[in-house]
CSV table of C-alpha atoms and ligand atoms in Angstrom, one decimal:
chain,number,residue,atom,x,y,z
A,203,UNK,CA,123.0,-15.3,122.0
A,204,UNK,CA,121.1,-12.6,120.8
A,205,UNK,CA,117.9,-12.9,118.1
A,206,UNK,CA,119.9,-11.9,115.2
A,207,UNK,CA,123.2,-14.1,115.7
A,208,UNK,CA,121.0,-17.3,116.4
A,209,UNK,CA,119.6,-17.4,113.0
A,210,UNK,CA,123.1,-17.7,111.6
A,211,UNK,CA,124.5,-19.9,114.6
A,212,UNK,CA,121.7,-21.5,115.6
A,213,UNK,CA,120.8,-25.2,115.0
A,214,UNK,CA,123.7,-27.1,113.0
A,215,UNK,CA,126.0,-24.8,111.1
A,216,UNK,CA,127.7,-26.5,107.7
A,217,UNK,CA,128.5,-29.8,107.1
A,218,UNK,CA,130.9,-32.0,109.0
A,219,UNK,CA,131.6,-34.6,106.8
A,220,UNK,CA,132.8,-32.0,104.4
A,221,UNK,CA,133.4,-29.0,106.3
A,222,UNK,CA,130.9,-26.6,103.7
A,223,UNK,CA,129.9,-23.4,105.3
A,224,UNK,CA,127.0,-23.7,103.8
A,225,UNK,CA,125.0,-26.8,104.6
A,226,UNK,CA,124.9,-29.1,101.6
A,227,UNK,CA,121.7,-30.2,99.6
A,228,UNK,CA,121.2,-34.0,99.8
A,229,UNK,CA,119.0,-34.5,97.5
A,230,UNK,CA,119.0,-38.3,97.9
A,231,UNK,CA,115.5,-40.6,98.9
A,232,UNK,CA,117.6,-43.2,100.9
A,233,UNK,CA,120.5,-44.5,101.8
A,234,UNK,CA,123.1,-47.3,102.3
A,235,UNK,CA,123.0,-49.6,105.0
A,236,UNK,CA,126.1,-51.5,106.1
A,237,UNK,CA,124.1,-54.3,107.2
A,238,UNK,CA,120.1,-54.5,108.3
A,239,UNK,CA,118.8,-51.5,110.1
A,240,UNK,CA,122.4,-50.0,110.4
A,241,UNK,CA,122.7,-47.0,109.2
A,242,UNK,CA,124.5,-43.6,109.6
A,243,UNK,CA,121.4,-41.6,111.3
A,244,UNK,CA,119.4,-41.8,107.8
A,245,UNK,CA,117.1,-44.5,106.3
A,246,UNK,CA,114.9,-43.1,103.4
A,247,UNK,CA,114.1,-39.1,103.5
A,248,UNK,CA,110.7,-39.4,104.1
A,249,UNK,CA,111.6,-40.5,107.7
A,250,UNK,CA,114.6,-38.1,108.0
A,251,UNK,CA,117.0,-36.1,105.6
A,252,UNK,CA,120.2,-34.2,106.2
A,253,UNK,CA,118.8,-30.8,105.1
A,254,UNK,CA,115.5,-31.2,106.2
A,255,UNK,CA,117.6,-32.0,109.4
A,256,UNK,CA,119.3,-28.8,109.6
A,257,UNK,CA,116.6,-26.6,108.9
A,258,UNK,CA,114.5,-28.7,111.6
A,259,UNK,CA,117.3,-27.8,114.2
A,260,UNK,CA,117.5,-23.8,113.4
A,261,UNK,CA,113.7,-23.4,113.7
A,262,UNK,CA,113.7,-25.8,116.8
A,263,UNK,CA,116.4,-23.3,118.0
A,264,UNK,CA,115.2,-20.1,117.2
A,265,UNK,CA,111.8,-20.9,118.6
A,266,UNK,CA,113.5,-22.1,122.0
A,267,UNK,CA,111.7,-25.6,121.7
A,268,UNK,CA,112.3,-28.6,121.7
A,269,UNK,CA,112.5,-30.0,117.9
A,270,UNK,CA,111.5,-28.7,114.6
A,271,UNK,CA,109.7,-29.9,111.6
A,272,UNK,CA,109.3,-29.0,108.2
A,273,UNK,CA,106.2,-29.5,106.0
A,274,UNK,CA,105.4,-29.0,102.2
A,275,UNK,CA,103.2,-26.2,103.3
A,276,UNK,CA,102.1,-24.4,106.2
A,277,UNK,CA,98.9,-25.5,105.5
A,278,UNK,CA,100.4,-29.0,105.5
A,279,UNK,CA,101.9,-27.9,108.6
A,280,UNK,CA,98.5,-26.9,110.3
A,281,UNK,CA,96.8,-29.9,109.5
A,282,UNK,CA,99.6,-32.1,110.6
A,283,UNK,CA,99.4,-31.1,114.0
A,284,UNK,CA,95.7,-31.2,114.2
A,285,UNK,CA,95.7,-34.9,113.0
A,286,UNK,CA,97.6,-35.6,116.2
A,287,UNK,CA,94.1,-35.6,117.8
A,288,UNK,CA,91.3,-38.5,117.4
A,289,UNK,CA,87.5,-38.1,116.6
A,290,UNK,CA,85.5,-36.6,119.5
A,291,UNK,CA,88.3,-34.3,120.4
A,292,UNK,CA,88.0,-30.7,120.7
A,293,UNK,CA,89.5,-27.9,119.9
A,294,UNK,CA,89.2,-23.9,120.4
A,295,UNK,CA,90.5,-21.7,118.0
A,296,UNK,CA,91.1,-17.9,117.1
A,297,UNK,CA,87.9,-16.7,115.5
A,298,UNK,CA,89.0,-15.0,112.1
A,299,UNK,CA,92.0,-18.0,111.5
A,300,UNK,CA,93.5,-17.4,108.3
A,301,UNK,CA,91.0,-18.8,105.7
A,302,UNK,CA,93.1,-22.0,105.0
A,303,UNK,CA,93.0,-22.9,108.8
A,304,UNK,CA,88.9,-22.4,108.8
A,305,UNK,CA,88.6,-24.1,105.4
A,306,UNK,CA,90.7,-27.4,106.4
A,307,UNK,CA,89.0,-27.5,109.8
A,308,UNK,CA,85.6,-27.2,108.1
A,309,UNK,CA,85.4,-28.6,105.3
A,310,UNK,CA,88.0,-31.6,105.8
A,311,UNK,CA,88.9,-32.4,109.2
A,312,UNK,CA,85.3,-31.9,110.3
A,313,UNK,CA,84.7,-35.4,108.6
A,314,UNK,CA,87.1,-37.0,110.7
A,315,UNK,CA,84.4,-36.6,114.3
A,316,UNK,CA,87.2,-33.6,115.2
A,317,UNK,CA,85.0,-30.5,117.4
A,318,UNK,CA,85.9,-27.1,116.8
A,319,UNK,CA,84.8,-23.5,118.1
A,320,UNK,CA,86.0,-20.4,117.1
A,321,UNK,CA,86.5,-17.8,119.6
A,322,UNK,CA,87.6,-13.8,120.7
A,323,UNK,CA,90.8,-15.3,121.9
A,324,UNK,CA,91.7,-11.9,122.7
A,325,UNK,CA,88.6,-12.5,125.7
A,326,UNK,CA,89.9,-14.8,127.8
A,327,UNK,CA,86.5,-15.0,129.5
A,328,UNK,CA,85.5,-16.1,126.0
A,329,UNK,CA,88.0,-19.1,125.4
A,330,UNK,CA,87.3,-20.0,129.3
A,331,UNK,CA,83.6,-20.7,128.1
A,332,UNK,CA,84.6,-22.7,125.3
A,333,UNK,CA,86.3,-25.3,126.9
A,334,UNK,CA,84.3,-28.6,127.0
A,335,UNK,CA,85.1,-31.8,128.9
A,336,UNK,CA,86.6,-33.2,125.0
A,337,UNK,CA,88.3,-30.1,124.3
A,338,UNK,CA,92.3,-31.2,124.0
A,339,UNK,CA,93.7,-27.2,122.7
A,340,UNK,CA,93.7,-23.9,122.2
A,341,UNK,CA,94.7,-22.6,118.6
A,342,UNK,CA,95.6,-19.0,118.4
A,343,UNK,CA,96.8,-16.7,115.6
A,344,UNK,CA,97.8,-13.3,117.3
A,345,UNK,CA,98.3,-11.2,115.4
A,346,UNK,CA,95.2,-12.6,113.4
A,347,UNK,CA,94.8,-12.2,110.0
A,348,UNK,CA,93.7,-9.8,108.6
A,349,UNK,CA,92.3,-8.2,111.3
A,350,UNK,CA,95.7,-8.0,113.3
A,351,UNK,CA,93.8,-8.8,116.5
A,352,UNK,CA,96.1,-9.5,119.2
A,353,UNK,CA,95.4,-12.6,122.2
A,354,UNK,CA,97.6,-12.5,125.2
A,355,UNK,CA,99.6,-15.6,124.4
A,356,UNK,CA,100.8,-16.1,128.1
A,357,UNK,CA,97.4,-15.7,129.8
A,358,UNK,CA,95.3,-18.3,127.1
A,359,UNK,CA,98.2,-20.6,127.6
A,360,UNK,CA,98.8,-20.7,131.3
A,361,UNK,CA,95.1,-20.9,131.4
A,362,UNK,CA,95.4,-24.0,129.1
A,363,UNK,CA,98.0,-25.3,131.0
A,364,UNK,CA,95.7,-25.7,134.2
A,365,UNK,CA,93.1,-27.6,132.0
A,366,UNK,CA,95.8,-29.7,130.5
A,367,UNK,CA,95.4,-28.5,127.1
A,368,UNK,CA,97.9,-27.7,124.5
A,369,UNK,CA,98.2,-24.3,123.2
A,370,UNK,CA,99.2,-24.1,119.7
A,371,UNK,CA,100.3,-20.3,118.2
A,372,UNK,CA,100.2,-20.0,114.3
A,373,UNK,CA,103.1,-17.1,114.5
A,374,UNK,CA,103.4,-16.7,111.1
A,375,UNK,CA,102.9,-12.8,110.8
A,376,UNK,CA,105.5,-12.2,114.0
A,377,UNK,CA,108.0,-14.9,112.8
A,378,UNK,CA,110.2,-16.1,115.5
A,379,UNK,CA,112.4,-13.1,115.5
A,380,UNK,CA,109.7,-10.9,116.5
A,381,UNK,CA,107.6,-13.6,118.9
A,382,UNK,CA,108.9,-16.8,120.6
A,383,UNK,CA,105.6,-18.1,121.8
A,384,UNK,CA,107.4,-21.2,123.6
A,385,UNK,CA,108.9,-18.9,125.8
A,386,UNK,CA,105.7,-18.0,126.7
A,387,UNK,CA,104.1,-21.2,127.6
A,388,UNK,CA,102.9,-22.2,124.2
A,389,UNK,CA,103.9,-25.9,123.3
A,390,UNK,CA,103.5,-26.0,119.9
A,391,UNK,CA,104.2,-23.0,117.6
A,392,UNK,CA,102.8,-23.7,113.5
A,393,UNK,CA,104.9,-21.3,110.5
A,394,UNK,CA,103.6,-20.7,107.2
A,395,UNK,CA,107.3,-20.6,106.4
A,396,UNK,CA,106.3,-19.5,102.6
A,397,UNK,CA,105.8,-16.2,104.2
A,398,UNK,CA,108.6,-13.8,106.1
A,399,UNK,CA,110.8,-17.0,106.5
A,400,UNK,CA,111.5,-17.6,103.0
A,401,UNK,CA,111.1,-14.1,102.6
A,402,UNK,CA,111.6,-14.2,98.7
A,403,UNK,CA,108.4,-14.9,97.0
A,404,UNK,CA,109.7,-18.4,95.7
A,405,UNK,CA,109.5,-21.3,98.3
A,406,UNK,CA,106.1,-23.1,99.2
A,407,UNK,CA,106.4,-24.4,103.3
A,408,UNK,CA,105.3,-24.7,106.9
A,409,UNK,CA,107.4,-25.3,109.8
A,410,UNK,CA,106.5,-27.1,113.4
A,411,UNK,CA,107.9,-26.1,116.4
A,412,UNK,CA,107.0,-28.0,120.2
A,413,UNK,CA,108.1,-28.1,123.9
A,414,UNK,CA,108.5,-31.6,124.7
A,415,UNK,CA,109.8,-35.2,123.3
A,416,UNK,CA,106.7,-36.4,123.8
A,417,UNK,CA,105.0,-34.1,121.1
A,418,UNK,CA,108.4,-34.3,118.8
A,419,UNK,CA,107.4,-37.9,118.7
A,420,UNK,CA,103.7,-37.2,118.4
A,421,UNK,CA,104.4,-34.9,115.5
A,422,UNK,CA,107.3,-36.8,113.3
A,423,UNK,CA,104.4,-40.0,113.6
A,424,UNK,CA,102.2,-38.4,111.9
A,425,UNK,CA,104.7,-36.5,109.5
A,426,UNK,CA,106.6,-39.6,108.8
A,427,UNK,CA,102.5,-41.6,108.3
A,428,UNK,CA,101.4,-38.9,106.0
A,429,UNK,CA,104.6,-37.9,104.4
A,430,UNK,CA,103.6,-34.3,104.1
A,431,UNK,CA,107.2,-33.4,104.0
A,432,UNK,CA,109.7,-30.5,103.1
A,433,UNK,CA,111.7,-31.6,100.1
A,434,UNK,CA,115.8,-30.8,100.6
A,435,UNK,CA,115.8,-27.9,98.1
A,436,UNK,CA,113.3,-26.2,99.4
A,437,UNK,CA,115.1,-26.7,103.1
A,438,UNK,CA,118.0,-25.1,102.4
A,439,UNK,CA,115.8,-21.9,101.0
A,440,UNK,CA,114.2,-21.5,104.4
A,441,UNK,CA,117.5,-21.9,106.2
A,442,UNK,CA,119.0,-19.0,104.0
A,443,UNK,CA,115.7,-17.1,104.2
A,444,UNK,CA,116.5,-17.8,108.0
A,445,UNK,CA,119.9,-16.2,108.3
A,446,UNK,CA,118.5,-12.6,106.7
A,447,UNK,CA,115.3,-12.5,109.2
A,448,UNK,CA,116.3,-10.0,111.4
A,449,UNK,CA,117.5,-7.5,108.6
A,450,UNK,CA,114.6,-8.1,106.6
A,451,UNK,CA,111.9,-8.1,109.7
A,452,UNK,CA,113.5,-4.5,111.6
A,453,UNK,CA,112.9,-3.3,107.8
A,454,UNK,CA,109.3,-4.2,107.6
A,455,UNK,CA,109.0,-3.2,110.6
A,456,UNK,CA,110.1,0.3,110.0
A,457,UNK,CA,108.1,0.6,107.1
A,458,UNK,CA,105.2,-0.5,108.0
A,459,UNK,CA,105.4,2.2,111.2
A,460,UNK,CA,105.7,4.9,109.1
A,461,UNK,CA,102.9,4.2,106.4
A,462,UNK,CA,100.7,3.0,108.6
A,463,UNK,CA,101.0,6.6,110.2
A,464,UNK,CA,100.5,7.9,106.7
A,465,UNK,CA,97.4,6.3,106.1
A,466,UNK,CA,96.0,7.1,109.2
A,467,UNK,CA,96.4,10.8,108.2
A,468,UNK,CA,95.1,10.8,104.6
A,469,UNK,CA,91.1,11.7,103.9
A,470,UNK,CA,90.5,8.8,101.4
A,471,UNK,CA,90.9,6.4,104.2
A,472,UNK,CA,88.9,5.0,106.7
A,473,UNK,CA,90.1,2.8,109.4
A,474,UNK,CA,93.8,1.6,109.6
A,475,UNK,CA,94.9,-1.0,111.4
A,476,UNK,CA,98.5,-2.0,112.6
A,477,UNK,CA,99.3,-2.9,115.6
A,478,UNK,CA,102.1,0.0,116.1
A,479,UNK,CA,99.4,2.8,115.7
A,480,UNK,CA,98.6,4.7,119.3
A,481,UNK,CA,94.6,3.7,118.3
A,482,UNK,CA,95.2,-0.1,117.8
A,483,UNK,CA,93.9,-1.5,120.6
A,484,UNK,CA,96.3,-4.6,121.3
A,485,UNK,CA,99.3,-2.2,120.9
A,486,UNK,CA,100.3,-2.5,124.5
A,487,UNK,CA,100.0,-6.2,124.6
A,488,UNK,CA,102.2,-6.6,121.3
A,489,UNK,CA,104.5,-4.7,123.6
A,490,UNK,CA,104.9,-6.8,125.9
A,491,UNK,CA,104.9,-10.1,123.9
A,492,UNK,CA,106.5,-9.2,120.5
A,493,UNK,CA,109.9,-7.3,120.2
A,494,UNK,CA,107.9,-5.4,117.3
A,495,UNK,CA,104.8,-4.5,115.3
A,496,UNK,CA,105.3,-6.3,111.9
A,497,UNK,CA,104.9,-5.2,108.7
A,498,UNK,CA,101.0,-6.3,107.7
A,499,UNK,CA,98.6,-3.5,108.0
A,500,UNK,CA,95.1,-3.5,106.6
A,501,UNK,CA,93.0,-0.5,106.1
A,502,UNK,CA,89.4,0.7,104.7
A,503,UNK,CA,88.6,2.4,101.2
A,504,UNK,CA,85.2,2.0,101.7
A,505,UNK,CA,84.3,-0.4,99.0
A,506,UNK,CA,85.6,-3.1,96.7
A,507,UNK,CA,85.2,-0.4,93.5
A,508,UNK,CA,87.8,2.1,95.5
A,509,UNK,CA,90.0,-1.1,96.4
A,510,UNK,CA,89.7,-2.1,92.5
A,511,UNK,CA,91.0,1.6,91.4
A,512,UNK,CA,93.4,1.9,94.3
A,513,UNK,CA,95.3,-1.8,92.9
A,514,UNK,CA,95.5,-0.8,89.6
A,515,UNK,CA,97.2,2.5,90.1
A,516,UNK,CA,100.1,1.1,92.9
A,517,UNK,CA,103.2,0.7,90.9
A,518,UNK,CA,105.7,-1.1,93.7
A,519,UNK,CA,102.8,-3.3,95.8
A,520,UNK,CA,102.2,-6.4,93.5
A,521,UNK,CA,98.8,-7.7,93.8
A,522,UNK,CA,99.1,-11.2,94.8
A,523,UNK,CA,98.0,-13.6,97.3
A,524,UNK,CA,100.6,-14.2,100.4
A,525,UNK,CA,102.5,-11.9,102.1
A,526,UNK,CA,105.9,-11.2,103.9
A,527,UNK,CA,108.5,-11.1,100.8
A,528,UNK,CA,111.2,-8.5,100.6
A,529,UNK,CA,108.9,-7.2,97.5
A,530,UNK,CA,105.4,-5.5,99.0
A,531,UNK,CA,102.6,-7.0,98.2
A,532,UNK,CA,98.7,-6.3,98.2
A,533,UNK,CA,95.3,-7.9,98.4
A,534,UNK,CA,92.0,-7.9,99.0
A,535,UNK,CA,91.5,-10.2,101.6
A,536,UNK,CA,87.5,-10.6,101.2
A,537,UNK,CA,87.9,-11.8,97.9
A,538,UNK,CA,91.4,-13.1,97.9
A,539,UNK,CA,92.7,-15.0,100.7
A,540,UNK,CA,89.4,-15.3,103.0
A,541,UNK,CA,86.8,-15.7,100.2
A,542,UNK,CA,86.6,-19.2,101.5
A,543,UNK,CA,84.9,-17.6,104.4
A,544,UNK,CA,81.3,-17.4,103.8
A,545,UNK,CA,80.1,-14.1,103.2
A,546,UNK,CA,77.9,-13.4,106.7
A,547,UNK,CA,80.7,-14.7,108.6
A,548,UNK,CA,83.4,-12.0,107.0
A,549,UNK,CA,80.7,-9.4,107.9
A,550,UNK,CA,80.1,-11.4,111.2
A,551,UNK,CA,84.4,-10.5,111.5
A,552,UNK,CA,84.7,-7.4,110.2
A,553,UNK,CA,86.2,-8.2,106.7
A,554,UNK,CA,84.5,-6.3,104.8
A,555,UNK,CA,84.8,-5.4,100.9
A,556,UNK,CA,86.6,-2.5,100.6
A,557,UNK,CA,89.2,-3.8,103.5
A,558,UNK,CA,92.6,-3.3,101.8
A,559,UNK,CA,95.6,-5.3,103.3
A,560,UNK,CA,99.5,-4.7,102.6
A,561,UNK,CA,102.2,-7.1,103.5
A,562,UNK,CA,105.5,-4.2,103.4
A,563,UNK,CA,108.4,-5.3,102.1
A,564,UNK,CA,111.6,-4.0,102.4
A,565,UNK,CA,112.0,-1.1,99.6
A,566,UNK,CA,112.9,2.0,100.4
A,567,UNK,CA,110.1,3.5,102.3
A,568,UNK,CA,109.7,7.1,100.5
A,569,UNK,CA,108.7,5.2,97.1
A,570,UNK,CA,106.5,3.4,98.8
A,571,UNK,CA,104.5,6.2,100.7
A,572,UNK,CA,105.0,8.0,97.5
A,573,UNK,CA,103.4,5.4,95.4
A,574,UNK,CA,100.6,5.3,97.9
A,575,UNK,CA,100.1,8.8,97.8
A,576,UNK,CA,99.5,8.9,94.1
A,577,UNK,CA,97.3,6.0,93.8
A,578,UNK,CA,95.1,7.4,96.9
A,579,UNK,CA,94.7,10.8,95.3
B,860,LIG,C1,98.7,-17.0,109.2
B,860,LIG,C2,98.8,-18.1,108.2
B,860,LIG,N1,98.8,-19.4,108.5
B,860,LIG,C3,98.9,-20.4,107.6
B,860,LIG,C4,98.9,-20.1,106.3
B,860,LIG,C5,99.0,-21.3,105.3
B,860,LIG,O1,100.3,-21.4,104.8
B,860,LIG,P1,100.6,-22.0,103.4
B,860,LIG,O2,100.1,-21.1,102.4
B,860,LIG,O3,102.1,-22.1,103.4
B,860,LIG,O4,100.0,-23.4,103.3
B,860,LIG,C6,98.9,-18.8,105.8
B,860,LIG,C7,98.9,-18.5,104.4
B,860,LIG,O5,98.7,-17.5,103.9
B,860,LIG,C8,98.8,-17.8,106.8
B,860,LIG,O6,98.7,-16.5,106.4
């Protein structure tokens, strides 16, 4: 089955008990039993719910793992997975995480005894020096952001695999249309699913993807303990969000190419950087893993005055936290969605103040160059 047909036939399809196309919302908390403990599949919908269920399946699918699960955020998500170790365990992550993932590690799971260090997972030499006799995984975001740094999924995780450590990929900014890290050795693959999967700018959600029934059961323990589940509405956004993916991802993708070209060649720009430009340095390696570039690309105006000006004259990129939305959006990340970073660390990373970051939606691509054009002049 090819990418595009799998997000439509992939996982369960409708509803057999009434034959919908579509699959129903059950918005129900429990449900009958016939006697003690016997039940049709479903007990109370913290544990499990029909379209929950469904969406859990597509994603398992479209991932190529083993089972799915969805979370009230990806955050939620994230953090999920991470309480699956136990205090004194270790983990090595992706140096410039989104700022959620270094806040929650940080600033909440930190109390809990869990170890973390923050590496070039792009250097493999690097993530080889970081591993301690405690250390359980390996957490990369590739491509990061907003950096759009790119790690060699397959060589950190078959590297993990000979130290018996988990490798965990945050593929978010890919989505699994673009990047199936499973496929490449990763056994657990994390979604902010409130980005390209809903895709519209109105659902809140993470998704969880592993390898093996021994982390499906790992991972729906702690869901079902915590509770930090997806609510059926919100489901059956992501699995329509799901069925549009490709169309609205080979858009973005488009796009992006082609204003990212754009801003390369314009005078009031500094550095641009998208994976799918000649000078990005990981653009070979996307190659390889990715079946395309994306559509995030952040570039340099040189200060946050010029990245002040530059929002308030764009007419079709909204300024707003999040990203991948049929609608473009823009931020600036070193005051926006990494602020939580502490200021010498952003400058440690690169972030710096007038560093300008677009998430391209899928409008036609002259306005958009267009609108850039006028707001850069
Ligand atoms: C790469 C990445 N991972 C995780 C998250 C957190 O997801 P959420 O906002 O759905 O909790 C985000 C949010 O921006 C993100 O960009």
């Amino acid at each position: 089955m090819k990418p595009k047909t799998r997000l439509i036939h992939g996982g369960i399809v409708g509803d057999e008990a009434t034959g919908a196309v579509s699959t129903p919302i059950y918005q129900v908390s429990t449900y009958k039993q016939e006697a003690v403990g016997k039940f049709k599949g479903y007990e109370y919908s913290r544990t499990g719910n029909p379209t929950r269920h469904a969406l859990e399946e597509l994603i398992a699918d479209v991932e190529f793992g083993h089972a799915g699960f969805a979370f009230g955020s990806g955050m939620a998500a994230i953090s999920s997975v991470m309480m699956m170790f136990s205090a004194g365990d270790h983990v090595v992550l992706t140096d410039d995480v989104y700022g959620g993932t270094y806040r929650v590690i940080n600033k909440v799971l930190n109390r809990f005894g869990l170890e973390f260090t923050f590496v070039d997972t792009g250097n493999l030499a690097e993530v080889e020096a970081a591993v301690k006799e405690n250390t359980k995984a390996i957490f990369i975001e590739t491509p990061t952001n907003p950096l759009l740094k790119v790690t060699d999924i397959e060589a950190v995780a078959a590297f993990a695999k000979s130290k018996g450590l988990l490798t965990i990929v945050d593929n978010t900014f890919m989505t699994p249309y673009l990047q199936n890290p499973i496929a490449l050795g990763a056994d657990i693959v994390v979604h902010s699913a409130t980005k390209y999967i809903g895709g519209h700018s109105d659902v809140v959600a993470g998704l969880v993807v592993v390898n093996s029934a021994e982390l499906a059961e790992e991972v729906h323990f702690v869901q079902n303990s915590i509770g930090a589940i997806l609510g059926p509405q919100d489901s059956w956004l992501l699995i329509r969000g799901l069925k549009t993916l490709g169309l609205r991802m080979e858009e973005a993708n488009s796009n992006a190419q082609k204003i990212a070209e754009f801003l390369e060649g314009h005078d009031a720009v500094g550095k641009v950087i998208y994976p799918g430009l000649e000078s990005h340095p990981g653009r070979e390696l996307m190659q390889k893993q990715a079946t395309g570039f994306g559509g995030m690309i952040s570039f340099d105006v040189g200060s946050k005055e010029k990245a002040g000006e530059l929002l308030a004259k764009l007419k079709y990129f909204t300024l707003a936290e999040s990203l991948g939305a049929v609608e473009s959006l823009i931020s600036v990340p070193a005051q926006m969605t990494h602020a939580s970073i502490p200021i010498e660390r952003r400058g440690e990373l690169g972030i710096v103040e007038g560093l300008v970051r677009i998430s391209v939606g899928i409008e036609d691509v002259e306005d958009l160059i267009e609108d850039l054009e006028n707001a850069l002049k």
